[in-house]
Coordinates of C-alpha atoms and ligand atoms in Angstrom, one line a residue:
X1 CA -8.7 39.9 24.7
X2 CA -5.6 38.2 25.8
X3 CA -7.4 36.7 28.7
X4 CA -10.9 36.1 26.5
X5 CA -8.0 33.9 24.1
X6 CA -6.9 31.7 27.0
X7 CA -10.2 31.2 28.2
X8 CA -11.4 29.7 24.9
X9 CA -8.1 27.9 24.4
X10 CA -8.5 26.2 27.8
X11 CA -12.4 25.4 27.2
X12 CA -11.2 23.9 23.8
X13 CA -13.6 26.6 22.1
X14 CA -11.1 28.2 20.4
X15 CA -10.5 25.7 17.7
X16 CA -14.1 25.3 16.9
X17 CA -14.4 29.3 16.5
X18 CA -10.8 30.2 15.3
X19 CA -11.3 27.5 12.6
X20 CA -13.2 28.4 9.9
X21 CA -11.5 32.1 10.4
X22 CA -8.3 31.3 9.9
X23 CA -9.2 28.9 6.7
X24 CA -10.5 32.3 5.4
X25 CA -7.8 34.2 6.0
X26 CA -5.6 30.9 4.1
X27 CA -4.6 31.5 0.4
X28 CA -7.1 28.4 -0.6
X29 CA -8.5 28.2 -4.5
X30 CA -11.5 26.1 -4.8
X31 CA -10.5 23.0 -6.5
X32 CA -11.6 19.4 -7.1
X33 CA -8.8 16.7 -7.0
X34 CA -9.2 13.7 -8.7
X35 CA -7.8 10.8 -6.4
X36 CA -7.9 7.3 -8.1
X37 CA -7.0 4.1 -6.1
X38 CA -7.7 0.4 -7.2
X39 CA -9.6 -1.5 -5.0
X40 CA -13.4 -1.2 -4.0
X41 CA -15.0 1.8 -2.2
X42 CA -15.9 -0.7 0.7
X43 CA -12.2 -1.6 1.4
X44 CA -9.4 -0.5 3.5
X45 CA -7.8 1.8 0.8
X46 CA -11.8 3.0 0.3
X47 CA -12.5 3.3 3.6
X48 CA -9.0 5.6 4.1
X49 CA -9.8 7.4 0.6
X50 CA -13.0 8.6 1.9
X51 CA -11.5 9.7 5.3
X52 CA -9.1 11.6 3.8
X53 CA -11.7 13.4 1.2
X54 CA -13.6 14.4 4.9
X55 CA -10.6 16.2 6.2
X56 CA -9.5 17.9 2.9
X57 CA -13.1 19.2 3.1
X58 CA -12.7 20.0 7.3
X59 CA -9.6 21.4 7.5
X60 CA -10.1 23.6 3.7
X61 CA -13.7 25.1 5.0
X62 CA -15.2 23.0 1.8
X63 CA -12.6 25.0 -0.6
X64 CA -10.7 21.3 -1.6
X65 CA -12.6 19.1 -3.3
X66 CA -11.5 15.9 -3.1
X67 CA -13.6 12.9 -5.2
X68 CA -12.0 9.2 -5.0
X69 CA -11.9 7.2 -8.1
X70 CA -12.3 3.6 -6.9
X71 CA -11.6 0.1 -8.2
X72 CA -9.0 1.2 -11.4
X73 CA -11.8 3.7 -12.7
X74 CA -8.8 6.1 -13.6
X75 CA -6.4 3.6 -14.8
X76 CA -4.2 0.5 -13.0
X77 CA -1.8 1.9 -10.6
X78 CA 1.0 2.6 -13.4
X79 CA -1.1 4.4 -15.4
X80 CA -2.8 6.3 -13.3
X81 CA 1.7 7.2 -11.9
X82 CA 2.1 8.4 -15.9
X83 CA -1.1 10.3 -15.5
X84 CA 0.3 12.3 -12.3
X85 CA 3.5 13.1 -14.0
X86 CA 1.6 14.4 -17.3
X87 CA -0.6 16.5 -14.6
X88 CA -3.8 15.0 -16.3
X89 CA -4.9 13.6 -12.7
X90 CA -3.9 15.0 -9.1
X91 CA -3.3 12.5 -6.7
X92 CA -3.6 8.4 -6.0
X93 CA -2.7 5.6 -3.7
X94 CA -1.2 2.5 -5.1
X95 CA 1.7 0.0 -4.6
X96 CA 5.4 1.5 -4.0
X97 CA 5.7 -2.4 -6.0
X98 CA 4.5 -0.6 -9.4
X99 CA 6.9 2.3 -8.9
X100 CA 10.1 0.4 -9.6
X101 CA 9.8 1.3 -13.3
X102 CA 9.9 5.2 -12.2
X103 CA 12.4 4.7 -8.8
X104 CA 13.9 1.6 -8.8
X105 CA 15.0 1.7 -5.4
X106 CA 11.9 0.9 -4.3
X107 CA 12.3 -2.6 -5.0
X108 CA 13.9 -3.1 -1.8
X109 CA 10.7 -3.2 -0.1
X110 CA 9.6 -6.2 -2.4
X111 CA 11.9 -8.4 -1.1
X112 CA 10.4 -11.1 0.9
X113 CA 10.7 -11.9 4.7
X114 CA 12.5 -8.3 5.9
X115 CA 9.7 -7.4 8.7
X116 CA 8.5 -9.4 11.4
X117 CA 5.8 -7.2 12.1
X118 CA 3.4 -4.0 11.7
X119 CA 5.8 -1.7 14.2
X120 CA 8.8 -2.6 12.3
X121 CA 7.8 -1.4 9.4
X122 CA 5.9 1.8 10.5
X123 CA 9.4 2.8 12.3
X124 CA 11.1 2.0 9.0
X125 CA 9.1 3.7 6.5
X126 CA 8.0 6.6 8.4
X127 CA 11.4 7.2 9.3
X128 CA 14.5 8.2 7.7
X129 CA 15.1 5.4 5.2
X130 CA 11.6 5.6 3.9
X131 CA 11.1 9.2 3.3
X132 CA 14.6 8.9 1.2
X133 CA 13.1 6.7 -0.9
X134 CA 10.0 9.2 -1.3
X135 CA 11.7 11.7 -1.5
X136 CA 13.3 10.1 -4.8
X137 CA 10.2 10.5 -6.8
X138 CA 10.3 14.2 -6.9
X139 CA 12.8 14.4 -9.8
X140 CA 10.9 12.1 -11.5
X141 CA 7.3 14.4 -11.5
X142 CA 5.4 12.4 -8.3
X143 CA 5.6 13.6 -4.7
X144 CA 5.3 11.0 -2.2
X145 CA 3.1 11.9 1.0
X146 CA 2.9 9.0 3.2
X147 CA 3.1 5.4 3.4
X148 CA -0.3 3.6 4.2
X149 CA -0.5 -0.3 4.7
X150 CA -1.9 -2.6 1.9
X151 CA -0.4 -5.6 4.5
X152 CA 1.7 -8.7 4.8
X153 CA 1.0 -10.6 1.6
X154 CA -0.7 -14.4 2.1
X155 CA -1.2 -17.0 -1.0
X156 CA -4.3 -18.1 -3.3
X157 CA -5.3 -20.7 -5.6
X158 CA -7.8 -22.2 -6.9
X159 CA -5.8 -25.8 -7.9
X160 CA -4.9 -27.2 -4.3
X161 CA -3.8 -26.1 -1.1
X162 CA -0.2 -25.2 -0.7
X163 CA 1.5 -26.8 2.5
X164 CA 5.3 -26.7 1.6
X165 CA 7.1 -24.6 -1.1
X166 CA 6.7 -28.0 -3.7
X167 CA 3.0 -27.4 -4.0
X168 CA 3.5 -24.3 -5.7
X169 CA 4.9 -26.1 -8.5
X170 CA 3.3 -25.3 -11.8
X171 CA 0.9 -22.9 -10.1
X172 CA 0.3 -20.2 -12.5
X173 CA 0.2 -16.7 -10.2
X174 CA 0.1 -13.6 -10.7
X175 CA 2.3 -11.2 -9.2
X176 CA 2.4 -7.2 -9.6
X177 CA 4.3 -6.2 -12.1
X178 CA 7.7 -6.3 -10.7
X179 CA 11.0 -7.8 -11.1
X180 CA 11.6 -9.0 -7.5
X181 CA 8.0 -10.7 -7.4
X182 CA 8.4 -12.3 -10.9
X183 CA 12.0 -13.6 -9.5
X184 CA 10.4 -14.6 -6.1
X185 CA 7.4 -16.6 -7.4
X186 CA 9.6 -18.4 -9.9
X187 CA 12.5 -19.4 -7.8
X188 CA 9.4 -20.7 -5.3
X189 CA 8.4 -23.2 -8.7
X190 CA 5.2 -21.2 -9.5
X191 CA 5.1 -19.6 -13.6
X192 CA 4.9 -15.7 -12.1
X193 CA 2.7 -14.0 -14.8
X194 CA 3.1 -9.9 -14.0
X195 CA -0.3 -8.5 -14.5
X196 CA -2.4 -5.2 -13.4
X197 CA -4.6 -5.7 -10.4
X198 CA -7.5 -4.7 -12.4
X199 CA -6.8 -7.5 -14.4
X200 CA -7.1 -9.8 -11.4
X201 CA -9.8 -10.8 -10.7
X202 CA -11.3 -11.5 -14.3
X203 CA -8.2 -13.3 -14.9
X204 CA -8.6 -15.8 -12.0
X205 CA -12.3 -16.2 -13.2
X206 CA -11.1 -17.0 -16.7
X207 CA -8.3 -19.8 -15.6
X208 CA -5.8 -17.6 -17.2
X209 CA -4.1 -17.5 -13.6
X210 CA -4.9 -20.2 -11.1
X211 CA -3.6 -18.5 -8.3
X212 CA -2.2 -14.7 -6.3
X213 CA -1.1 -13.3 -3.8
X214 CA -2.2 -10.7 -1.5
X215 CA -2.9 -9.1 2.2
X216 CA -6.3 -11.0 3.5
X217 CA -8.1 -7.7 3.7
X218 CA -8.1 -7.4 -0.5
X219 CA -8.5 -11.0 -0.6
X220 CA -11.8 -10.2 1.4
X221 CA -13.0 -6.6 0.1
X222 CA -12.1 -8.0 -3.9
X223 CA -14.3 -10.5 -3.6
X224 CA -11.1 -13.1 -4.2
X225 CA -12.9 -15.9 -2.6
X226 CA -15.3 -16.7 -5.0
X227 CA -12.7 -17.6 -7.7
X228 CA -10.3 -19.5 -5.1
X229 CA -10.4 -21.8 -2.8
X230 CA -7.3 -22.4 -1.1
X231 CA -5.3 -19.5 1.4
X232 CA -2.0 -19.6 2.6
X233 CA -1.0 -17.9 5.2
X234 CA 2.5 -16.9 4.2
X235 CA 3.2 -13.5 4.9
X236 CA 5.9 -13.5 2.9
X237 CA 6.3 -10.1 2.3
X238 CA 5.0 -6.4 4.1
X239 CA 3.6 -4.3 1.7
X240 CA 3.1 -0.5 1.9
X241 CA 0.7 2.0 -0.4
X242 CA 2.1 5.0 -1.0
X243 CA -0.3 8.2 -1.6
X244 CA 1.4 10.6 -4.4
X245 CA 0.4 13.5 -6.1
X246 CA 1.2 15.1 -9.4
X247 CA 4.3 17.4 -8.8
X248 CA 3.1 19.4 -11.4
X249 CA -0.1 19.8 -10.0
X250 CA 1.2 20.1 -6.6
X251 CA 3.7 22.8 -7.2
X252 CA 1.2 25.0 -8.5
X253 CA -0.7 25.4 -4.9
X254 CA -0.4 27.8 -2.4
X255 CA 1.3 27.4 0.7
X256 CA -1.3 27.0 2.9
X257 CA -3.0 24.5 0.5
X258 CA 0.3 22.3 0.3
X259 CA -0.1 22.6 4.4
X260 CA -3.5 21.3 4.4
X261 CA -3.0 18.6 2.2
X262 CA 0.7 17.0 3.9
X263 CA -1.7 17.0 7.2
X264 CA -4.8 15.5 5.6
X265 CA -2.2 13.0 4.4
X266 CA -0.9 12.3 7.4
X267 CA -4.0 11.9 9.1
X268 CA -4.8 9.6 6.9
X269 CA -1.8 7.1 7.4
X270 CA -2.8 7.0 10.8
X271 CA -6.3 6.1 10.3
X272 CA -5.7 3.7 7.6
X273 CA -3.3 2.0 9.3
X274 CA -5.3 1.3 12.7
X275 CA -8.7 0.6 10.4
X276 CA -6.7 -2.1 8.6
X277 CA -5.6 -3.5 11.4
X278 CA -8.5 -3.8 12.7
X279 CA -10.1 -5.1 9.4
X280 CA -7.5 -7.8 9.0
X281 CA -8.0 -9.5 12.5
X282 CA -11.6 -10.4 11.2
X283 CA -10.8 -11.3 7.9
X284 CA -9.9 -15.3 7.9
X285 CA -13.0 -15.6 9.6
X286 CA -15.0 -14.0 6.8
X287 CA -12.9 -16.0 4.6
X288 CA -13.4 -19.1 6.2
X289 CA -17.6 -18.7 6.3
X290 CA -16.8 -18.0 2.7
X291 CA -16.0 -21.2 2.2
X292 CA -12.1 -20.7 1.1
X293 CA -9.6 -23.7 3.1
X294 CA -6.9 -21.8 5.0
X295 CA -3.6 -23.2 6.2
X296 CA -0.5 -21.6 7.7
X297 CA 3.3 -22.4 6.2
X298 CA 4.9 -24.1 8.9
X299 CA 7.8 -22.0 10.5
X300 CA 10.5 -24.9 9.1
X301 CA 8.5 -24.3 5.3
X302 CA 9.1 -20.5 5.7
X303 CA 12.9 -21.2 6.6
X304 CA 13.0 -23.4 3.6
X305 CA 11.3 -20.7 1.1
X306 CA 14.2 -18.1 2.7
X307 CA 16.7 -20.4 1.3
X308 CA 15.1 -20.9 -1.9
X309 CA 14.8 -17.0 -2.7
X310 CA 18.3 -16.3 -2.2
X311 CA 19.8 -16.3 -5.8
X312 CA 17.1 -13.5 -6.3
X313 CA 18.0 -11.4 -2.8
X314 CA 21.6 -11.9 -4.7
X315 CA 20.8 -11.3 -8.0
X316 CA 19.1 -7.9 -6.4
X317 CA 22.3 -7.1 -4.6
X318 CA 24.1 -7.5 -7.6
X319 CA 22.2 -5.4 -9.8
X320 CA 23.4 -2.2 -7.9
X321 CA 20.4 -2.9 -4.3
X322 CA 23.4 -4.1 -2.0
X323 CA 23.8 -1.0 -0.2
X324 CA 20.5 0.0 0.0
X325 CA 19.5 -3.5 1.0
X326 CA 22.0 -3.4 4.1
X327 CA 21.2 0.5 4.7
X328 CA 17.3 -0.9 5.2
X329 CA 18.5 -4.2 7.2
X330 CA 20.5 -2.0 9.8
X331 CA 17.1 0.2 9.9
X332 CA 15.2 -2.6 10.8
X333 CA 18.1 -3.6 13.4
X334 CA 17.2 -0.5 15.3
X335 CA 14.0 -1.0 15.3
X336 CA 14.3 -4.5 16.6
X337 CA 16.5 -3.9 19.1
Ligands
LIG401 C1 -4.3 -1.9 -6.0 C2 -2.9 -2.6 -5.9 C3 -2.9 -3.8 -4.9 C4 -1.6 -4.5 -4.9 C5 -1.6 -5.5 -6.0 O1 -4.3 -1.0 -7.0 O2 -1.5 -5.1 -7.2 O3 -1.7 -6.7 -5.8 O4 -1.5 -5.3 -3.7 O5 -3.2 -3.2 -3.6 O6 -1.9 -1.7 -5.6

């Protein structure tokens, strides 16, 4: 037997066999979780939703159910946080930006130009400082899995295009409903006006916003580009999803089903991340057959808006986010180094 075991182990057999014999022999319920995220089926967060309903299926021999919920069907990203701490639904993905009204720590990540790049922040939020912050949410009813990427964030309007910080004046653009993004846009000259992103894109339509802001892979998979013309490639600040599920919900499972799922999840990230990669590289492309005009911000215009958002990186620091904003800086430091 011993040597029958290596010999499948070496061949690779083993886990195909061994598999669906030890998810028997696993304290697994049959269940159907209700997973709700807020942009389309056919986009990155889709794409990653429906990956990770495969391997809750694979790695639960078909016993976890999982059904996505796409574009807001269950509620914008802050109702559908209430809904997981009521344990009405089980899990979601969504903006860490709409969790400040339950952790408000995680405003630090809203603040504008803190990572240069992708591998920055995957070292930083899948690393000590991030799981902190995740780890925060448990008190409050949500457990917080892992971080995917929604993406640096670039500029749209539909009123001109925006070449230094001045064209921004008057613009009215929505931002998620945030403090630090309300504070950012404004000190930039544009009226922020906080709003769902379910609201979005019927509110650009309408002329009630003129303009957002937004990685180039939702600006492509929402459709953005047939209410705005003008892109600006800003980058102006890196923003994560977060997949969470229901404490409540989530402290009722077994052992082995809290196994599967903190794997699916993880899985996941590393899927979503490389796909969306991927995605965005062909996206100002697509944008441009579209018919959108796309300009980059100058590196002197970027140094420029830096300076202009200081009183609100200040006024952050002062509110009680001084320690946690240098505890993040000195993460990136590391990374960087
Ligand atoms: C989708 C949102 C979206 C975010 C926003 O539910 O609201 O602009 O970037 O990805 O979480």
């Amino acid at each position: 037997m011993k040597l029958l075991r290596s010999v499948l182990l070496a061949t690779g057999l083993a886990a195909a066999i061994l598999a669906p014999v030890a998810a028997s022999a696993q304290d697994i319920k049959p269940r159907l979780i209700r997973f709700g995220y807020g942009l389309s089926e056919n986009s990155n967060q889709g794409r990653a939703v429906k990956f990770f309903v495969e391997e809750m299926s694979k790695r639960s021999g078909g016993k976890l159910k999982v059904k996505g919920f796409a574009d807001a069907s269950l509620g914008s990203d802050i109702q559908m946080q209430n809904a997981l701490i009521g344990g009405a639904q089980e899990m979601m993905v969504g903006s860490t930006a709409t969790l400040v009204g339950i952790v408000k720590d995680f405003a630090v990540f809203d603040l504008p130009f803190l990572f240069n790049n992708e591998q920055e922040a995957d070292a930083v939020f899948d690393g000590p400082f991030g799981q902190k912050l995740a780890a925060k949410l448990n008190e409050k009813g949500l457990v917080g899995l892992v971080y995917w990427e929604n993406g640096f964030r670039n500029l749209t309007n539909s009123k001109r295009p925006v070449e230094k910080v001045e064209d921004l004046k008057g613009i009215k653009l929505r931002v998620m409903q945030n403090p630090v993004y309300i504070d950012m846009f404004n000190s930039f000259g544009a009226n922020a006006v906080p709003l769902s992103f379910s609201e979005l894109f019927t509110a650009m339509e309408t002329g009630t916003v003129d303009g957002q802001e937004n990685p180039v892979t939702t600006i492509q998979s929402s459709k953005f580009y047939e209410v705005q013309k003008y892109l600006t490639i800003s980058k102006h600040v890196y923003s994560p999803w977060i997949v969470l599920a229901s404490k409540r919900w989530y402290d009722g499972l077994s052992n082995d089903e809290r196994t599967i799922i903190n794997e699916a999840a993880a899985a996941s990230r590393d899927f979503e991340r490389k796909d969306s990669r991927e995605a965005s590289k062909q996206s100002i492309a697509y944008l441009k057959d579209k018919g959108m005009q796309i300009n980059e911000l100058s590196n002197a215009e970027l140094g420029r808006m830096r300076e202009m958002v200081k009183p609100a990186m200040d006024k952050f620091a002062a509110e009680g986010g001084a320690d946690l904003l240098n505890e993040l800086q000195a993460e990136i430091n590391k990374v960087r180094k």
